[in-house]
XYZ file of C-alpha atoms in Angstrom:
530
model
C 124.405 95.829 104.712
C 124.446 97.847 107.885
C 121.563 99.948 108.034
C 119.866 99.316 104.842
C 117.174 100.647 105.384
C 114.924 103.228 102.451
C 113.027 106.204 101.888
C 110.695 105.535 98.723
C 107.538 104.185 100.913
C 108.291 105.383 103.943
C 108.317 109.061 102.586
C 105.178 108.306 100.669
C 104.073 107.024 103.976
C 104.116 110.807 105.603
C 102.999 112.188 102.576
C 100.058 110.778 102.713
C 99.695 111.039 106.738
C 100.126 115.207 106.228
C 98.013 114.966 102.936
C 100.435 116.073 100.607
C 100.289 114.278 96.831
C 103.385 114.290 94.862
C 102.637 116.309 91.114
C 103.398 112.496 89.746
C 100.508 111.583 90.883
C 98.035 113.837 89.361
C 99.130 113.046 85.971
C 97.047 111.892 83.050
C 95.708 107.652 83.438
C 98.159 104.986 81.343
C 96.301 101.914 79.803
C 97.749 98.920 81.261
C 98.074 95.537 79.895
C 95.906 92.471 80.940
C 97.571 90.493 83.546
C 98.512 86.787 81.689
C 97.167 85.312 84.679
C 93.880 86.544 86.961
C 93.282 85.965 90.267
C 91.805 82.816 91.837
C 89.975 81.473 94.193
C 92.620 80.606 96.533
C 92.535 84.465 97.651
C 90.219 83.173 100.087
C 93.228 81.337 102.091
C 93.983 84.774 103.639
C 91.094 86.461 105.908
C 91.612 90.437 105.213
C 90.388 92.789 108.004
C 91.563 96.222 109.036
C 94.819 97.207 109.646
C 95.802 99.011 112.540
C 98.209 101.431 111.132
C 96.626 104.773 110.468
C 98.787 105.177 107.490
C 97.295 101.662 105.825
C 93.602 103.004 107.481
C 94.284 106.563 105.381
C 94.872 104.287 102.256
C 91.773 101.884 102.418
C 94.441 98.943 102.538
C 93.372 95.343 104.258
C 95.046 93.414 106.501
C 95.578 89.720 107.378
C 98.183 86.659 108.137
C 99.348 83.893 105.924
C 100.425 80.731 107.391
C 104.139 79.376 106.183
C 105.538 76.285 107.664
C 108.606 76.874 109.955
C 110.644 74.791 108.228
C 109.921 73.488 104.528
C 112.705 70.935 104.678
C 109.952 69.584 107.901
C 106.778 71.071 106.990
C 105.374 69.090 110.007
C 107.506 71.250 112.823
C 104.915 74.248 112.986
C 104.264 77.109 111.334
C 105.059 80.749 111.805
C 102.090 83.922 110.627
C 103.489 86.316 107.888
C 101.892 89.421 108.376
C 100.520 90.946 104.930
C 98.723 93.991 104.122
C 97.150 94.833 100.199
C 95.872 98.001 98.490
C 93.836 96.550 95.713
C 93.834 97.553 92.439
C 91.284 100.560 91.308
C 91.007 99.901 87.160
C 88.818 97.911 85.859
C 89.278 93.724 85.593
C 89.968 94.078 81.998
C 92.915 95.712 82.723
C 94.514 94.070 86.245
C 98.192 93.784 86.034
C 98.208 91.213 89.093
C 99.872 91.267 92.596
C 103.206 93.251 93.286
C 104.381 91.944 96.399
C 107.268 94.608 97.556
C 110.646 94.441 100.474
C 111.830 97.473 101.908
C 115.327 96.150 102.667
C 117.365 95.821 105.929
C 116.806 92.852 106.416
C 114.388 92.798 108.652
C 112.477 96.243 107.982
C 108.912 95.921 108.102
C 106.729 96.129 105.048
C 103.510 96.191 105.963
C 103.484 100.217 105.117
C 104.874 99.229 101.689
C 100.997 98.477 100.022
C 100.517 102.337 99.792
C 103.508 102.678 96.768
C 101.216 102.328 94.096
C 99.669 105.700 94.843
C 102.981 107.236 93.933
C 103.472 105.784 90.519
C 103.527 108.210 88.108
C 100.627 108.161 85.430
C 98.606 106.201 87.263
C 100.718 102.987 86.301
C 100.390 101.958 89.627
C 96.725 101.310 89.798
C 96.251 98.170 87.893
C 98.332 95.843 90.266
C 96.939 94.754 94.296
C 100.365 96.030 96.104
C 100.879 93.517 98.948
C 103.315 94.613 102.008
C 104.474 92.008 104.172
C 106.530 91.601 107.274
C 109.230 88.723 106.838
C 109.077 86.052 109.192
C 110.495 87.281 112.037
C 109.726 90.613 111.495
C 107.605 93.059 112.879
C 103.771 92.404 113.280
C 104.707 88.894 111.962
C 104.454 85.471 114.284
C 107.039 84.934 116.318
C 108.636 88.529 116.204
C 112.044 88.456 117.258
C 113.628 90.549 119.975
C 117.034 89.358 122.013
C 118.126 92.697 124.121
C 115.254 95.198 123.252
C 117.951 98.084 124.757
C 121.260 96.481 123.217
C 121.407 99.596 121.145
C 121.686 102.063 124.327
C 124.503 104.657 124.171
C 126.650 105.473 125.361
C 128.718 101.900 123.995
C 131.927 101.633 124.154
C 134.458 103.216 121.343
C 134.233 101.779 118.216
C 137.596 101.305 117.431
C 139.185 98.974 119.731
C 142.347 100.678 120.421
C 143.058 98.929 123.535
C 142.804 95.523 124.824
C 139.720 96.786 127.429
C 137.627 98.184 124.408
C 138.040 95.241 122.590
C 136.645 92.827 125.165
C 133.921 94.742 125.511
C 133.008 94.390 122.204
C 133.319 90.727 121.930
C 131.598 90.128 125.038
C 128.754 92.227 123.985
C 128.342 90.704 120.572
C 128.630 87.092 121.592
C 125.763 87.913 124.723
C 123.769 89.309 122.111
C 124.045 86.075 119.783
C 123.765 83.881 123.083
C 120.346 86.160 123.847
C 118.734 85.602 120.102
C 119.580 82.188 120.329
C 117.710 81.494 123.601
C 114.151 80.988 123.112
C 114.256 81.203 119.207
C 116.529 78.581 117.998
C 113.341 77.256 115.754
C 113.180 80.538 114.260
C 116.771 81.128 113.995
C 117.284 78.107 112.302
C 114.722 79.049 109.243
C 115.594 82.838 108.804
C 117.827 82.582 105.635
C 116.979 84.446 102.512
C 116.238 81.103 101.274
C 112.887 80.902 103.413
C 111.957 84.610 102.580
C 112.122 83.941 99.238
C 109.916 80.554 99.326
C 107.856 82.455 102.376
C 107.125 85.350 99.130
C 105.777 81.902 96.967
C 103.335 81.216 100.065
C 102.162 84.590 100.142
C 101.675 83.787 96.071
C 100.086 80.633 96.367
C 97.773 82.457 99.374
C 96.509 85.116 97.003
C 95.643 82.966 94.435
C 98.049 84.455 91.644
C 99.907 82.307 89.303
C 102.822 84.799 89.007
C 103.801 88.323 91.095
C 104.972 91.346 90.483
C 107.585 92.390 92.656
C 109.837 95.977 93.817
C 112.619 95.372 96.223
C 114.694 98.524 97.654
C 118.388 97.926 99.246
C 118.362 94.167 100.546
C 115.261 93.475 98.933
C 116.569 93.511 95.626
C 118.726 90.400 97.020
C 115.232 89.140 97.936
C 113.920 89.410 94.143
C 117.244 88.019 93.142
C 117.065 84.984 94.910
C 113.261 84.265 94.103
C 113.661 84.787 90.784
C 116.562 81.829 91.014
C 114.645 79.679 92.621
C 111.037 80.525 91.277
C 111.618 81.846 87.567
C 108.572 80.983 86.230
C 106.684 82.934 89.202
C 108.189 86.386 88.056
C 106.597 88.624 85.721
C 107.869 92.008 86.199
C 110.348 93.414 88.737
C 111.985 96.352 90.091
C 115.350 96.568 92.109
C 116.206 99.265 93.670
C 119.906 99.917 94.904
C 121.404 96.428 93.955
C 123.190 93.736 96.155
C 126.023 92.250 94.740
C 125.261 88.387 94.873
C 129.169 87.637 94.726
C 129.763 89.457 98.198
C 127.090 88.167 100.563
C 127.956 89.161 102.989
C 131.069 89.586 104.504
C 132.983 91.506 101.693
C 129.728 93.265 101.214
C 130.469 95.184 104.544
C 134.039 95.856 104.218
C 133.185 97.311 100.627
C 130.661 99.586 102.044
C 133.303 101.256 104.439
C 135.164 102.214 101.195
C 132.163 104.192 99.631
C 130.839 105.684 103.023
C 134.327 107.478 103.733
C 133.746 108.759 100.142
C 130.344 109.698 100.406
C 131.096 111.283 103.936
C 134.099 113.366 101.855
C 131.353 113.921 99.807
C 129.006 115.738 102.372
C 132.202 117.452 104.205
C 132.748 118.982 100.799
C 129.117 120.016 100.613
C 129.644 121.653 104.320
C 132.680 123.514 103.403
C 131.315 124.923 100.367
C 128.647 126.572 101.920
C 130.772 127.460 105.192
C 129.113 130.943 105.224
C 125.867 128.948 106.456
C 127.410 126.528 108.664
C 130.778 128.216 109.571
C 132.624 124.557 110.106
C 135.322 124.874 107.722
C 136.248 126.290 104.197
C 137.321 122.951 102.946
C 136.825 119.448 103.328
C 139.822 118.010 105.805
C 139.155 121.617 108.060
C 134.810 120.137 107.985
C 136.125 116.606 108.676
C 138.722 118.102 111.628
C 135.758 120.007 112.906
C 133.444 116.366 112.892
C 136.468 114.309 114.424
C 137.423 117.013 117.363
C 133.886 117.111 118.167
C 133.957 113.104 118.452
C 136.815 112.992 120.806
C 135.347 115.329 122.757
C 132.042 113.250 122.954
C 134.468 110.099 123.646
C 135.230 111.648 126.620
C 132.053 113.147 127.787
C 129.207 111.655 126.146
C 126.167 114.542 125.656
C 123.099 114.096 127.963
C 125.360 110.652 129.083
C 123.572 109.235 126.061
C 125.287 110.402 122.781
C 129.318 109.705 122.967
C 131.339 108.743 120.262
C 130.010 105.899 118.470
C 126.449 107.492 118.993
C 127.408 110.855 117.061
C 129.089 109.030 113.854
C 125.988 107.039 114.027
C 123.847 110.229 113.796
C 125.745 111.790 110.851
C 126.207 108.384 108.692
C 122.716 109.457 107.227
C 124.739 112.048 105.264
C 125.976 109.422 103.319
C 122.919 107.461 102.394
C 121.058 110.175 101.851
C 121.557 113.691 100.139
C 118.147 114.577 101.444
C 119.709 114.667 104.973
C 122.384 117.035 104.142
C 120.519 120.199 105.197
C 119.516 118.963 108.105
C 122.411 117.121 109.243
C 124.069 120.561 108.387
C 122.351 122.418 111.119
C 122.537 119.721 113.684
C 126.095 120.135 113.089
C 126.676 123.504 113.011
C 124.235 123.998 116.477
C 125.935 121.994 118.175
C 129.832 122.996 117.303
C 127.850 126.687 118.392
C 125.650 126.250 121.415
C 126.720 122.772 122.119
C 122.945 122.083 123.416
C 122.365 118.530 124.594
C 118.679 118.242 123.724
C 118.409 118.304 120.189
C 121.349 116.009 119.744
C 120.160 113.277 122.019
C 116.997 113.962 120.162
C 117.998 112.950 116.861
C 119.874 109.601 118.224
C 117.169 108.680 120.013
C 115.422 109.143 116.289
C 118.053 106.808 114.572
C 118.333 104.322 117.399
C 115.834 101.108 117.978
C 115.791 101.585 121.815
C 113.476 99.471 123.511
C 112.863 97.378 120.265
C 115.881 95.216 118.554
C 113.742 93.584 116.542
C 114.668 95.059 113.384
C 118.804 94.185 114.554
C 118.179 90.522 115.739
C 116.070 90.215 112.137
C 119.445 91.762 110.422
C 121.491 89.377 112.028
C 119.456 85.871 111.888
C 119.699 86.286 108.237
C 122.943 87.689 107.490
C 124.390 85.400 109.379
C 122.675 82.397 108.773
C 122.880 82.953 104.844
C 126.411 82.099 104.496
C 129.228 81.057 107.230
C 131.168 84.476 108.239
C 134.759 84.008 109.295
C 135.034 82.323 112.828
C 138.327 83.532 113.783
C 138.414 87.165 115.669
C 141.789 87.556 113.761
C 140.473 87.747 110.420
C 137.821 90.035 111.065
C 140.567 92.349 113.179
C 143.359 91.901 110.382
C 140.609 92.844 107.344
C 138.904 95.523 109.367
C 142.287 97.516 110.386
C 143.642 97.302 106.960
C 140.073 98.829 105.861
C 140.392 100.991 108.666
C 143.530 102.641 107.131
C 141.828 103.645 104.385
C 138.006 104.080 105.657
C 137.942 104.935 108.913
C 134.318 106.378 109.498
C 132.252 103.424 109.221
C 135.074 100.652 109.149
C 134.824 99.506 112.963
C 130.926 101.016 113.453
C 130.254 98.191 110.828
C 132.529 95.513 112.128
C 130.485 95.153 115.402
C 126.831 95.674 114.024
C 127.889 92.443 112.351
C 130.063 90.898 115.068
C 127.268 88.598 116.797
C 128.166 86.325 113.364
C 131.101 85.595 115.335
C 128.550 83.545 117.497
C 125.626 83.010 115.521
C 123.361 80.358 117.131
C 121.966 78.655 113.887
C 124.193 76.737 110.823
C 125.052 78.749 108.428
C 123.943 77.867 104.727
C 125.372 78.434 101.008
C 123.671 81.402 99.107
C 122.386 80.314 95.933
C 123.919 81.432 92.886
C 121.569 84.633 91.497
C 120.648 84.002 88.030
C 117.803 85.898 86.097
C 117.425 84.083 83.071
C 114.744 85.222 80.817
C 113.294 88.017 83.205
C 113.084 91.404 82.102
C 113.690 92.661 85.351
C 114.381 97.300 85.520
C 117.770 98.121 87.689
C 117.902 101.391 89.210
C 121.163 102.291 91.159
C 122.698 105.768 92.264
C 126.560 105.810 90.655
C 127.679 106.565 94.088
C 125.500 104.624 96.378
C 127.538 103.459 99.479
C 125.296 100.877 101.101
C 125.022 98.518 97.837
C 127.343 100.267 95.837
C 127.041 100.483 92.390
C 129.337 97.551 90.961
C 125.879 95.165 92.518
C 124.108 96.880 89.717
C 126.572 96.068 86.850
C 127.006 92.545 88.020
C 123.266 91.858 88.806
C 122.489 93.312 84.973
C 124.726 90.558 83.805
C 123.544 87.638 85.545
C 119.931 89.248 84.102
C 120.616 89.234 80.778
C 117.445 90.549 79.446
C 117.004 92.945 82.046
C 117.889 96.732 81.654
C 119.726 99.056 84.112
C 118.980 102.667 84.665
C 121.757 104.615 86.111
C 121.897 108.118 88.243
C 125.725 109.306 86.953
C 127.026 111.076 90.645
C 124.305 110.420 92.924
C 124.960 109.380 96.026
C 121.135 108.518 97.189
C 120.393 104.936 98.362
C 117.327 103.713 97.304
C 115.642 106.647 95.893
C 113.142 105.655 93.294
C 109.610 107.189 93.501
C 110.899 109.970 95.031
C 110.319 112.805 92.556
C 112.730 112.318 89.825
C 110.704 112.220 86.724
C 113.172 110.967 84.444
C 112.955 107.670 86.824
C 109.930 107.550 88.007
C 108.198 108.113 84.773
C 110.499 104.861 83.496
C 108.842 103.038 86.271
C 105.951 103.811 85.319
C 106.434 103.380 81.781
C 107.703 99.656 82.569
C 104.982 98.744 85.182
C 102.130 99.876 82.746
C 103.081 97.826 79.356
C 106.936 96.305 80.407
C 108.476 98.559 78.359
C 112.201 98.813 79.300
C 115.296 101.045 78.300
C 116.943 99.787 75.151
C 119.870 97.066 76.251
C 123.147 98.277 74.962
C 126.033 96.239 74.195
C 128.762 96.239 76.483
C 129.044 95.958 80.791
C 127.579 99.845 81.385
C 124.081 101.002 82.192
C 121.397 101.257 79.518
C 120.002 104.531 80.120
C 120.864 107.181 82.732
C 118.924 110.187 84.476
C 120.025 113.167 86.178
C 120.257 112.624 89.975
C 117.727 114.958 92.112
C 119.608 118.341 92.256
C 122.034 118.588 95.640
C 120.428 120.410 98.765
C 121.078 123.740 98.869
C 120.740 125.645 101.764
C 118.252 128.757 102.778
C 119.899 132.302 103.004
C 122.265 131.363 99.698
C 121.673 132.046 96.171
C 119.916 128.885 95.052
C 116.949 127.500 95.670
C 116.198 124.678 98.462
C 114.128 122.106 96.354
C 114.294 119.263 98.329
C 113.055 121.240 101.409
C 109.653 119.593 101.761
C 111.476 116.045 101.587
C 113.612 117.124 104.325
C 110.497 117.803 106.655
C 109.350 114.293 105.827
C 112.373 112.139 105.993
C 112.820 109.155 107.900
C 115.639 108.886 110.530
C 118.277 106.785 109.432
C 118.829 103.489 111.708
């Protein structure tokens, strides 16, 4: 799940920080539902204050820790602080929906920012429910917050395909120092950072706000999250949201590999896109001359890395934001084209520098305690190098970038457990997926809609957006909306497909061609990819 990381609330996020409302908002109030179950007392167990963040300041949100123990097979061996934030509801008590606790993905994004989504409900659906953010333990402003080699992310790195016996070693030695470095003065921690704990650390949070039941919207990893407290908490679950689905039967090892496959696609995809409007960006008239353009441009870098910062690994990793998001297309378009132009080292350092976590691995050690401690990856270097070169052959974009993000498994410091096996049951649970999503590709939908048998999945035929929900499609966001204020869901249709489908946000065209640019404000506000 390299990278997993969304748009929806961080885009709301700068929205709201420039003062800009999305039309959704503004629309006429929806009538929700009672909540079956109020409030209670036990809110008291957190004490909220301010947050810090202006962004949570901007949206009157509160701020506070919950208490989890470290380990609830020992509940006796300490505790760790989950950071939470809330942006109570505004209707009146008659018609509270409850809590909905949310998970940006990753793992190990932080969701503190996350309480603001409600705003951006369409219809006002979002009102009735207290939307609770929360850093993971581990995570963030959460206590202990995990960091191993704060500038382990520092380019130039070596090439990532190992090629030769020197690269190689590199790359092994780096990956196992970083595993040997997370496992130093965590090992507690490390040992109590599977999905498993998030999931039972969400029921704490539950307990801690006094609600019988939440609500809950996952994006990318998080709707792994949702899956796996709805197996192991059923009865907690009233309504929930996934985002961009995880395939339960792949976690996470074939997850990766299957990712490569749809990010060489997607990256056709956006070469495609280049060549078509190669009177803008003058790169190519077709797809292999774009993708010759990108490669010769790598080697180059390889060789003599820009600024000494960005080389080879460091410029794929600035581009693979073309396929996640289509929103990135226009501006990953003119990076391109600059620098193929002027070759000016600035602005491409510039926009590493934006996708990088220099000086703070937190969010990377997070990824890695959990992936790697939710299920045992292969031990032996040669199955990783003979499944990664025969993915290679086919995918060779992402193939080896992804390999080592994920290579201090190899080494992983804590015992790996056995995922549990995702079943929904009787929740009604809304799917939302992208056809052509590369970082949970679309198959996670179809198979979590079957394990969910009375949920409903709503599918964007030809996208290739990760993650995009409340993000200005109206077709979707209105069925959000129209689920969060009364449960209503799309119509279940026989057979393995989606229920219902929407039209994708329209493609990115660029200024100074005969179209319009639509998604130009979204540009201007998106985050960088990391």
């Amino acid at each position: 799940m390299r990278r997993g990381v969304v748009l929806g609330a961080v885009i709301a996020m700068l929205l709201a920080t420039v003062g800009l409302v999305p039309e959704a908002v503004s629309a006429g109030a929806t009538t929700a539902a009672p909540a079956p179950h109020a409030a209670t007392s036990a809110a008291s167990a957190i004490t909220w204050g301010p947050c810090s963040d202006p962004n949570l300041q901007q949206a009157h949100a509160q701020c506070g820790f919950v208490s989890a123990p470290l380990s609830y097979s020992h509940p006796g061996s300490g505790t760790v602080k989950l950071a939470v934030s809330r942006v109570k509801h505004t209707v009146p008590a008659s018609q509270y929906q409850g809590v909905m606790l949310l998970n940006p993905g990753g793992p190990g994004a932080s969701g503190l920012i996350y309480s603001i989504l409600g705003q951006f409900v369409p219809k006002h659906a979002g009102d009735a429910y207290d939307w609770i953010g929360f850093d993971p333990r581990g995570v963030g402003s959460s206590k202990p917050s995990l960091s191993c080699l704060p500038n382990y992310n520092q380019g130039p790195r070596p090439s990532y395909r190992p090629t030769s016996p020197k690269i190689l070693d590199e790359w092994l030695t780096r990956s196992k120092q970083y595993a040997n470095a997370c496992g130093k003065d965590q090992a507690a921690l490390l040992q109590n950072t599977k999905s498993t704990d998030w999931a039972r650390d969400m029921d704490t949070i539950r307990v801690a706000l006094g609600a019988k039941q939440i609500n809950y919207y996952g994006f990318s990893y998080g709707t792994y999250l949702g899956q796996v407290y709805s197996t192991l908490f059923p009865t907690h679950v009233r309504r929930i949201v996934l985002d961009s689905n995880v395939d339960p039967r792949n976690v996470w090892y074939d997850a990766n590999l299957n990712q490569d496959v749809a990010f060489e696609r997607n990256m056709g995809i956006w070469f495609a896109w280049v060549a078509k409007y190669d009177n803008v960006y003058h790169l190519g008239k077709t797809e292999d001359a774009v993708r010759q353009t990108f490669l010769e441009e790598e080697q180059a870098l390889a060789k003599s890395p820009a600024g000494g910062v960005v080389g080879s690994d460091e410029w794929d990793d600035i581009f693979l934001g073309a396929g996640y998001y289509e929103q990135t297309w226009l501006d990953l378009g003119s990076l391109f084209s600059n620098w193929v132009r002027t070759h000016k080292i600035g602005p491409l350092v510039a926009e590493y520098k934006g996708t990088e976590s220099i000086g703070d691995d937190n969010e990377y050690a997070m990824y890695n305690a959990v992936q790697c401690s939710d299920v045992q990856w292969p031990q032996k270097w040669s199955t990783w190098s003979r499944d990664n070169w025969r993915t290679d052959r086919i995918a060779p974009f992402e193939t080896w970038a992804n390999a080592w993000f994920n290579a201090p498994c190899l080494h992983w410091p804590a015992k790996a457990g056995t995922p549990v096996t995702v079943k929904g049951g009787n929740i009604r649970a809304l799917l939302v997926d992208e056809t052509l999503d590369a970082a949970t590709p679309f198959e996670g939908s179809l198979e979590v809609r079957k394990r969910f048998p009375k949920s409903s999945l709503l599918a964007e035929p030809g996208g290739t957006t990760h993650a995009d929900t409340l993000f200005g499609d109206a077709c979707v966001d209105n069925t959000i909306a129209r689920y969060l204020a009364d449960g209503t869901l799309p119509t279940r249709k026989s057979g393995n497909g989606p229920d219902a489908t929407c039209k994708p946000l329209p493609v990115p065209v660029p200024h100074g061609t005969n179209g319009s640019n639509g998604s130009a404000l979204r540009i201007l506000l998106l985050p960088k990819v990391r």
